CSV table of N, CA and C in Angstrom, one decimal:
chain,number,residue,atom,x,y,z
A,824,MET,N,-17.1,11.3,-5.2
A,824,MET,CA,-15.9,11.8,-5.6
A,824,MET,C,-14.8,10.7,-5.3
A,825,ARG,N,-13.9,10.6,-6.2
A,825,ARG,CA,-12.8,9.6,-6.1
A,825,ARG,C,-11.7,10.3,-5.2
A,826,GLY,N,-10.9,9.4,-4.6
A,826,GLY,CA,-9.8,9.9,-3.8
A,826,GLY,C,-8.6,10.3,-4.7
A,827,PRO,N,-7.6,10.7,-4.0
A,827,PRO,CA,-6.4,11.2,-4.7
A,827,PRO,C,-5.6,10.0,-5.2
A,828,ALA,N,-4.7,10.2,-6.2
A,828,ALA,CA,-3.7,9.3,-6.6
A,828,ALA,C,-2.4,9.8,-6.2
A,829,ILE,N,-1.5,8.9,-5.7
A,829,ILE,CA,-0.2,9.4,-5.2
A,829,ILE,C,0.8,8.7,-6.1
A,830,LEU,N,1.7,9.4,-6.6
A,830,LEU,CA,2.9,8.9,-7.4
A,830,LEU,C,4.1,8.9,-6.4
A,831,ALA,N,4.6,7.7,-6.1
A,831,ALA,CA,5.7,7.6,-5.2
A,831,ALA,C,7.0,7.8,-5.9
A,832,GLY,N,8.0,7.9,-5.2
A,832,GLY,CA,9.4,8.1,-5.7
A,832,GLY,C,10.1,9.3,-5.2
A,833,PRO,N,11.2,9.6,-5.7
A,833,PRO,CA,12.0,10.7,-5.2
A,833,PRO,C,11.3,12.1,-5.2
A,834,ARG,N,10.4,12.3,-6.2
A,834,ARG,CA,9.7,13.6,-6.2
A,834,ARG,C,8.2,13.2,-6.2
A,835,GLY,N,7.7,12.7,-5.1
A,835,GLY,CA,6.3,12.3,-5.0
A,835,GLY,C,5.3,13.4,-5.4
A,836,THR,N,4.2,13.0,-6.0
A,836,THR,CA,3.2,13.9,-6.4
A,836,THR,C,1.8,13.4,-6.1
A,837,LEU,N,0.9,14.2,-5.6
A,837,LEU,CA,-0.4,13.9,-5.4
A,837,LEU,C,-1.3,14.5,-6.5
A,838,LEU,N,-2.2,13.6,-7.0
A,838,LEU,CA,-3.1,14.1,-8.1
A,838,LEU,C,-4.5,14.0,-7.5
A,839,ALA,N,-5.1,15.2,-7.3
A,839,ALA,CA,-6.4,15.3,-6.7
A,839,ALA,C,-7.2,16.4,-7.5
A,840,HIS,N,-8.4,16.1,-7.8
A,840,HIS,CA,-9.3,17.1,-8.5
A,840,HIS,C,-8.6,17.5,-9.8
A,841,GLY,N,-7.8,16.6,-10.5
A,841,GLY,CA,-7.2,16.9,-11.8
A,841,GLY,C,-6.0,17.8,-11.7
A,842,THR,N,-5.5,18.1,-10.5
A,842,THR,CA,-4.4,19.0,-10.4
A,842,THR,C,-3.3,18.3,-9.6
A,843,PRO,N,-2.1,18.3,-10.2
A,843,PRO,CA,-0.9,17.7,-9.5
A,843,PRO,C,-0.4,18.7,-8.4
A,844,ALA,N,0.0,18.1,-7.3
A,844,ALA,CA,0.6,18.9,-6.2
A,844,ALA,C,1.8,18.1,-5.7
A,845,PRO,N,2.9,18.8,-5.4
A,845,PRO,CA,4.0,18.0,-4.8
A,845,PRO,C,3.7,17.6,-3.4
A,846,LEU,N,4.2,16.4,-3.0
A,846,LEU,CA,4.1,15.9,-1.7
A,846,LEU,C,5.1,16.7,-0.8
A,847,THR,N,4.6,17.3,0.3
A,847,THR,CA,5.6,18.0,1.2
A,847,THR,C,5.8,17.1,2.4
A,848,SER,N,6.9,16.4,2.3
A,848,SER,CA,7.3,15.4,3.4
A,848,SER,C,8.8,15.4,3.5
A,849,ASP,N,9.3,15.1,4.7
A,849,ASP,CA,10.7,15.0,4.9
A,849,ASP,C,11.3,13.7,4.4
A,850,LEU,N,10.5,12.8,3.9
A,850,LEU,CA,11.1,11.5,3.4
A,850,LEU,C,11.9,11.7,2.2
A,851,PRO,N,13.1,11.2,2.1
A,851,PRO,CA,13.9,11.3,0.9
A,851,PRO,C,13.3,10.7,-0.3
A,852,GLN,N,12.5,9.6,-0.1
A,852,GLN,CA,11.8,8.9,-1.2
A,852,GLN,C,10.6,8.2,-0.6
A,853,VAL,N,9.4,8.3,-1.2
A,853,VAL,CA,8.2,7.6,-0.8
A,853,VAL,C,8.2,6.3,-1.5
A,854,GLY,N,8.1,5.2,-0.7
A,854,GLY,CA,8.1,3.9,-1.3
A,854,GLY,C,6.7,3.3,-1.5
A,855,GLU,N,5.8,3.6,-0.5
A,855,GLU,CA,4.5,3.1,-0.5
A,855,GLU,C,3.5,4.2,0.0
A,856,CYS,N,2.2,3.9,-0.2
A,856,CYS,CA,1.3,4.8,0.4
A,856,CYS,C,0.0,4.1,0.6
A,857,ALA,N,-0.8,4.5,1.5
A,857,ALA,CA,-2.2,4.1,1.8
A,857,ALA,C,-3.1,5.3,1.7
A,858,ALA,N,-4.0,5.4,0.8
A,858,ALA,CA,-4.7,6.7,0.6
A,858,ALA,C,-6.2,6.5,0.6
A,859,GLY,N,-6.9,7.5,1.1
A,859,GLY,CA,-8.3,7.6,1.0
A,859,GLY,C,-8.7,8.9,0.4
A,860,ARG,N,-10.0,9.3,0.5
A,860,ARG,CA,-10.4,10.5,-0.2
A,860,ARG,C,-9.8,11.8,0.4
A,861,ASP,N,-9.7,11.9,1.7
A,861,ASP,CA,-9.3,13.1,2.3
A,861,ASP,C,-7.8,13.1,2.9
A,862,GLY,N,-7.1,12.0,2.7
A,862,GLY,CA,-5.8,12.0,3.2
A,862,GLY,C,-5.1,10.7,2.9
A,863,ALA,N,-3.8,10.6,3.3
A,863,ALA,CA,-3.0,9.4,3.0
A,863,ALA,C,-1.9,9.3,4.0
A,864,VAL,N,-1.3,8.1,4.1
A,864,VAL,CA,-0.1,7.9,4.8
A,864,VAL,C,1.0,7.4,3.8
A,865,LEU,N,2.1,8.1,3.8
A,865,LEU,CA,3.3,7.8,3.0
A,865,LEU,C,4.2,6.9,3.8
A,866,LEU,N,4.9,6.0,3.2
A,866,LEU,CA,5.8,5.1,3.9
A,866,LEU,C,7.1,5.0,3.3
A,867,ALA,N,8.1,4.9,4.1
A,867,ALA,CA,9.5,4.5,3.6
A,867,ALA,C,10.0,3.4,4.6
A,868,ARG,N,10.7,2.4,4.1
A,868,ARG,CA,11.1,1.3,4.9
A,868,ARG,C,12.6,1.1,4.7
A,869,TRP,N,13.3,0.7,5.7
A,869,TRP,CA,14.7,0.3,5.6
A,869,TRP,C,15.1,-0.6,6.8
A,870,ILE,N,16.2,-1.2,6.6
A,870,ILE,CA,16.8,-2.1,7.7
A,870,ILE,C,18.1,-1.5,8.1
A,871,ASP,N,18.3,-1.3,9.4
A,871,ASP,CA,19.6,-0.7,9.8
A,871,ASP,C,20.7,-1.8,9.9
A,872,ALA,N,21.9,-1.3,10.2
A,872,ALA,CA,23.1,-2.2,10.2
A,872,ALA,C,23.0,-3.3,11.1
A,873,GLY,N,22.1,-3.2,12.2
A,873,GLY,CA,21.9,-4.3,13.1
A,873,GLY,C,20.8,-5.3,12.7
A,874,GLY,N,20.2,-5.0,11.5
A,874,GLY,CA,19.2,-5.9,11.0
A,874,GLY,C,17.8,-5.6,11.5
A,875,THR,N,17.6,-4.4,12.2
A,875,THR,CA,16.2,-4.0,12.6
A,875,THR,C,15.5,-3.3,11.5
A,876,ALA,N,14.3,-3.8,11.2
A,876,ALA,CA,13.4,-3.1,10.2
A,876,ALA,C,12.9,-1.8,10.8
A,877,HIS,N,12.7,-0.8,10.0
A,877,HIS,CA,12.2,0.5,10.4
A,877,HIS,C,11.1,0.9,9.4
A,878,THR,N,10.1,1.6,9.8
A,878,THR,CA,9.1,2.2,9.0
A,878,THR,C,8.9,3.6,9.3
A,879,ALA,N,9.1,4.5,8.3
A,879,ALA,CA,8.8,5.9,8.5
A,879,ALA,C,7.4,6.2,8.0
A,880,LEU,N,6.5,6.8,8.8
A,880,LEU,CA,5.1,7.0,8.4
A,880,LEU,C,4.9,8.6,8.4
A,881,ARG,N,4.3,9.1,7.3
A,881,ARG,CA,4.0,10.5,7.2
A,881,ARG,C,2.6,10.7,6.7
A,882,GLY,N,1.8,11.3,7.6
A,882,GLY,CA,0.4,11.6,7.2
A,882,GLY,C,0.4,12.8,6.3
A,883,VAL,N,-0.4,12.8,5.2
A,883,VAL,CA,-0.6,14.0,4.4
A,883,VAL,C,-2.1,14.2,4.2
A,884,ASP,N,-2.5,15.5,4.0
A,884,ASP,CA,-3.9,15.8,3.7
A,884,ASP,C,-4.1,15.7,2.2
A,885,ALA,N,-5.3,16.1,1.8
A,885,ALA,CA,-5.7,16.0,0.4
A,885,ALA,C,-5.0,17.0,-0.5
A,886,THR,N,-4.2,17.9,0.1
A,886,THR,CA,-3.4,18.8,-0.8
A,886,THR,C,-1.9,18.4,-0.9
A,887,GLY,N,-1.6,17.3,-0.2
A,887,GLY,CA,-0.2,16.8,-0.2
A,887,GLY,C,0.6,17.3,0.9
A,888,ARG,N,0.1,18.1,1.9
A,888,ARG,CA,0.8,18.7,3.0
A,888,ARG,C,0.9,17.7,4.1
A,889,GLU,N,2.1,17.6,4.6
A,889,GLU,CA,2.4,16.7,5.8
A,889,GLU,C,1.6,17.2,7.0
A,890,THR,N,0.9,16.3,7.7
A,890,THR,CA,0.2,16.6,8.9
A,890,THR,C,0.7,15.9,10.1
A,891,TRP,N,1.4,14.8,10.0
A,891,TRP,CA,2.0,14.2,11.1
A,891,TRP,C,3.1,13.3,10.7
A,892,ALA,N,4.0,12.9,11.6
A,892,ALA,CA,5.1,12.0,11.3
A,892,ALA,C,5.4,11.1,12.4
A,893,ARG,N,5.8,9.9,12.1
A,893,ARG,CA,6.2,8.9,13.1
A,893,ARG,C,7.2,8.0,12.5
A,894,ASP,N,8.3,7.7,13.2
A,894,ASP,CA,9.3,6.7,12.8
A,894,ASP,C,9.2,5.5,13.8
A,895,VAL,N,9.0,4.3,13.3
A,895,VAL,CA,8.8,3.1,14.1
A,895,VAL,C,9.9,2.1,13.9
A,896,PRO,N,10.6,1.6,14.9
A,896,PRO,CA,11.6,0.6,14.7
A,896,PRO,C,11.1,-0.8,14.6
A,897,ALA,N,10.2,-0.9,13.6
A,897,ALA,CA,9.6,-2.2,13.3
A,897,ALA,C,8.9,-2.1,11.9
A,898,GLU,N,8.5,-3.2,11.4
A,898,GLU,CA,7.7,-3.2,10.1
A,898,GLU,C,6.3,-3.0,10.5
A,899,VAL,N,5.7,-2.0,9.8
A,899,VAL,CA,4.3,-1.6,10.0
A,899,VAL,C,3.5,-1.7,8.7
A,900,GLU,N,2.4,-2.3,8.7
A,900,GLU,CA,1.5,-2.2,7.6
A,900,GLU,C,0.5,-1.1,7.8
A,901,VAL,N,0.0,-0.4,6.7
A,901,VAL,CA,-0.9,0.7,6.9
A,901,VAL,C,-2.1,0.4,5.9
A,902,ALA,N,-3.3,0.6,6.4
A,902,ALA,CA,-4.5,0.5,5.6
A,902,ALA,C,-5.3,1.8,5.8
A,903,ALA,N,-5.8,2.4,4.7
A,903,ALA,CA,-6.6,3.6,4.8
A,903,ALA,C,-8.0,3.3,4.7
A,904,HIS,N,-8.8,4.0,5.6
A,904,HIS,CA,-10.3,4.0,5.5
A,904,HIS,C,-10.6,4.7,4.2
A,905,PRO,N,-11.6,4.3,3.5
A,905,PRO,CA,-11.9,5.0,2.2
A,905,PRO,C,-12.1,6.5,2.3
A,906,SER,N,-12.5,7.0,3.5
A,906,SER,CA,-12.6,8.4,3.7
A,906,SER,C,-11.3,9.1,3.8
A,907,GLY,N,-10.2,8.4,4.1
A,907,GLY,CA,-8.9,9.0,4.3
A,907,GLY,C,-8.8,9.8,5.6
A,908,ARG,N,-9.7,9.5,6.6
A,908,ARG,CA,-9.7,10.2,7.9
A,908,ARG,C,-9.3,9.2,9.0
A,909,GLN,N,-9.1,7.9,8.7
A,909,GLN,CA,-8.6,7.0,9.7
A,909,GLN,C,-7.6,6.0,9.0
A,910,PHE,N,-6.6,5.6,9.7
A,910,PHE,CA,-5.6,4.7,9.2
A,910,PHE,C,-5.4,3.6,10.2
A,911,ALA,N,-5.3,2.3,9.7
A,911,ALA,CA,-5.0,1.2,10.6
A,911,ALA,C,-3.6,0.9,10.4
A,912,LEU,N,-2.8,0.9,11.5
A,912,LEU,CA,-1.4,0.6,11.6
A,912,LEU,C,-1.3,-0.8,12.3
A,913,SER,N,-0.7,-1.8,11.6
A,913,SER,CA,-0.7,-3.1,12.2
A,913,SER,C,0.7,-3.7,12.1
A,914,GLY,N,1.0,-4.6,13.0
A,914,GLY,CA,2.3,-5.3,13.0
A,914,GLY,C,2.5,-6.0,14.3
A,915,GLN,N,3.8,-6.3,14.6
A,915,GLN,CA,4.1,-7.0,15.9
A,915,GLN,C,3.5,-6.4,17.1
A,916,ALA,N,3.4,-5.1,17.1
A,916,ALA,CA,2.9,-4.4,18.3
A,916,ALA,C,1.3,-4.5,18.4
A,917,GLY,N,0.7,-5.0,17.4
A,917,GLY,CA,-0.8,-5.1,17.4
A,917,GLY,C,-1.4,-4.1,16.4
A,918,LEU,N,-2.6,-3.6,16.7
A,918,LEU,CA,-3.3,-2.7,15.9
A,918,LEU,C,-3.4,-1.3,16.6
A,919,GLU,N,-3.2,-0.3,15.8
A,919,GLU,CA,-3.4,1.1,16.3
A,919,GLU,C,-4.2,1.8,15.1
A,920,ILE,N,-5.3,2.4,15.5
A,920,ILE,CA,-6.0,3.2,14.5
A,920,ILE,C,-5.8,4.7,14.8
A,921,VAL,N,-5.3,5.4,13.8
A,921,VAL,CA,-5.0,6.9,14.0
A,921,VAL,C,-5.9,7.7,13.1
A,922,ASP,N,-6.1,9.0,13.5
A,922,ASP,CA,-6.9,9.9,12.7
A,922,ASP,C,-6.0,10.7,11.7
A,923,GLN,N,-6.5,11.6,11.0
A,923,GLN,CA,-5.7,12.4,10.1
A,923,GLN,C,-4.6,13.2,10.7
A,924,ALA,N,-4.7,13.5,12.0
A,924,ALA,CA,-3.6,14.2,12.7
A,924,ALA,C,-2.6,13.3,13.3
A,925,GLY,N,-2.8,12.0,13.1
A,925,GLY,CA,-1.9,11.0,13.7
A,925,GLY,C,-2.2,10.6,15.2
A,926,ARG,N,-3.3,11.1,15.7
A,926,ARG,CA,-3.7,10.8,17.1
A,926,ARG,C,-4.3,9.4,17.2
A,927,THR,N,-3.9,8.7,18.2
A,927,THR,CA,-4.4,7.4,18.4
A,927,THR,C,-5.9,7.4,18.8
A,928,LEU,N,-6.7,6.6,18.1
A,928,LEU,CA,-8.1,6.5,18.4
A,928,LEU,C,-8.4,5.2,19.2
A,929,VAL,N,-7.7,4.1,18.7
A,929,VAL,CA,-7.9,2.7,19.3
A,929,VAL,C,-6.5,2.0,19.2
A,930,ARG,N,-6.3,1.2,20.3
A,930,ARG,CA,-5.2,0.2,20.3
A,930,ARG,C,-5.8,-1.2,20.6
A,931,ALA,N,-5.2,-2.2,20.0
A,931,ALA,CA,-5.7,-3.6,20.2
A,931,ALA,C,-4.5,-4.5,20.1
A,932,ALA,N,-4.3,-5.4,21.1
A,932,ALA,CA,-3.2,-6.4,21.0
A,932,ALA,C,-3.7,-7.6,20.2
A,933,GLY,N,-2.8,-8.4,19.8
A,933,GLY,CA,-3.2,-9.7,19.1
A,933,GLY,C,-3.6,-9.5,17.7
A,934,VAL,N,-3.4,-8.4,17.1
A,934,VAL,CA,-3.8,-8.2,15.7
A,934,VAL,C,-2.5,-8.1,14.9
A,935,SER,N,-2.3,-8.9,13.8
A,935,SER,CA,-1.1,-8.9,13.0
A,935,SER,C,-1.3,-8.2,11.7
A,936,SER,N,-2.6,-8.0,11.3
A,936,SER,CA,-2.8,-7.3,10.0
A,936,SER,C,-4.3,-6.8,10.0
A,937,ALA,N,-4.5,-5.7,9.3
A,937,ALA,CA,-5.8,-5.1,9.2
A,937,ALA,C,-6.0,-4.4,7.9
A,938,ARG,N,-7.2,-4.5,7.4
A,938,ARG,CA,-7.6,-3.9,6.1
A,938,ARG,C,-9.0,-3.3,6.2
A,939,TYR,N,-9.3,-2.2,5.5
A,939,TYR,CA,-10.6,-1.7,5.4
A,939,TYR,C,-11.2,-2.2,4.1
A,940,THR,N,-12.5,-2.5,4.1
A,940,THR,CA,-13.2,-2.8,2.8
A,940,THR,C,-13.5,-1.4,2.2
A,941,GLU,N,-14.0,-1.5,0.9
A,941,GLU,CA,-14.4,-0.3,0.2
A,941,GLU,C,-15.6,0.4,0.9
A,942,THR,N,-16.3,-0.3,1.7
A,942,THR,CA,-17.4,0.4,2.4
A,942,THR,C,-17.0,0.9,3.8
A,943,GLY,N,-15.7,0.7,4.2
A,943,GLY,CA,-15.2,1.2,5.5
A,943,GLY,C,-15.3,0.2,6.6
A,944,ARG,N,-15.7,-1.1,6.3
A,944,ARG,CA,-15.6,-2.1,7.4
A,944,ARG,C,-14.2,-2.5,7.6
A,945,LEU,N,-13.8,-2.9,8.8
A,945,LEU,CA,-12.5,-3.2,9.2
A,945,LEU,C,-12.4,-4.7,9.4
A,946,VAL,N,-11.5,-5.4,8.7
A,946,VAL,CA,-11.3,-6.8,8.9
A,946,VAL,C,-9.8,-7.0,9.5
A,947,VAL,N,-9.7,-7.7,10.5
A,947,VAL,CA,-8.4,-7.9,11.1
A,947,VAL,C,-8.0,-9.4,11.1
A,948,VAL,N,-6.7,-9.7,11.2
A,948,VAL,CA,-6.2,-11.0,11.3
A,948,VAL,C,-5.4,-11.1,12.5
A,949,ASP,N,-5.7,-12.2,13.4
A,949,ASP,CA,-4.9,-12.3,14.6
A,949,ASP,C,-3.6,-13.1,14.4
A,950,GLY,N,-2.9,-13.3,15.4
A,950,GLY,CA,-1.5,-13.9,15.3
A,950,GLY,C,-1.6,-15.3,14.8
A,951,ALA,N,-2.8,-16.0,15.0
A,951,ALA,CA,-2.9,-17.4,14.5
A,951,ALA,C,-3.4,-17.4,13.0
A,952,GLY,N,-3.6,-16.2,12.4
A,952,GLY,CA,-4.1,-16.2,11.1
A,952,GLY,C,-5.6,-16.2,10.9
A,953,THR,N,-6.3,-16.0,12.0
A,953,THR,CA,-7.8,-16.1,11.9
A,953,THR,C,-8.3,-14.7,11.6
A,954,PRO,N,-9.1,-14.5,10.5
A,954,PRO,CA,-9.7,-13.2,10.2
A,954,PRO,C,-11.0,-13.0,11.0
A,955,ARG,N,-11.3,-11.8,11.3
A,955,ARG,CA,-12.6,-11.4,11.9
A,955,ARG,C,-12.9,-10.0,11.6
A,956,TRP,N,-14.2,-9.7,11.7
A,956,TRP,CA,-14.6,-8.3,11.5
A,956,TRP,C,-14.4,-7.5,12.8
A,957,ALA,N,-14.1,-6.3,12.7
A,957,ALA,CA,-13.9,-5.4,13.9
A,957,ALA,C,-14.6,-4.1,13.6
A,958,GLU,N,-15.0,-3.5,14.7
A,958,GLU,CA,-15.7,-2.2,14.6
A,958,GLU,C,-14.6,-1.1,14.6
A,959,PRO,N,-14.5,-0.3,13.5
A,959,PRO,CA,-13.6,0.8,13.6
A,959,PRO,C,-14.3,1.9,14.3
A,960,PRO,N,-13.5,2.9,14.8
A,960,PRO,CA,-14.1,4.0,15.5
A,960,PRO,C,-15.0,4.8,14.6
A,961,ARG,N,-16.0,5.4,15.1
A,961,ARG,CA,-16.9,6.2,14.3
A,961,ARG,C,-16.2,7.4,13.7
A,962,ASP,N,-16.8,8.1,12.8
A,962,ASP,CA,-16.3,9.2,12.1
A,962,ASP,C,-15.1,8.8,11.1
A,963,GLY,N,-15.3,7.6,10.5
A,963,GLY,CA,-14.3,7.1,9.5
A,963,GLY,C,-14.5,7.8,8.3
C-alpha cells in the first residue's frame, strides 16, 4: 500500500485511500511535510524579529488528525520512516527520533542531518559532513 499524499498550503489536505481529508492542525499554513504510510509531520518555518529561525512541527495520523505538536526555536529537518511511525528530527541540537505520538525514542549528538532510505535504513551526516549508516529504533 502506498502512503498518503499531502497537499500543503493554507487549506492543507491529506489524500489517502483515494479520499481527501482536511488536515486538522493549528498551523496557519503548512509549508512542508515528511510523510510515511501511517503518519506525517507538517512543518511551518519563520524567522523572528531578532533573526532566530523557528520550526513548528505537527504530527498527524493517516486520517490527517493532529497527534502531537512542538515548536522549536531553531531550524529542524524532518525525515519520515517509510512506515510513518518514526520521524528523524535533525539540526544544530543533533538527532532526535520520535514516534507517531511525538515521544522521543533516541537522541544523538553530533548529527547534522538524517534521512531514511525507502527500505527504512537510516543514514546520518555528522558535523564534518561524513555520512554513515545508523540503526533506527525497532518498530519503524
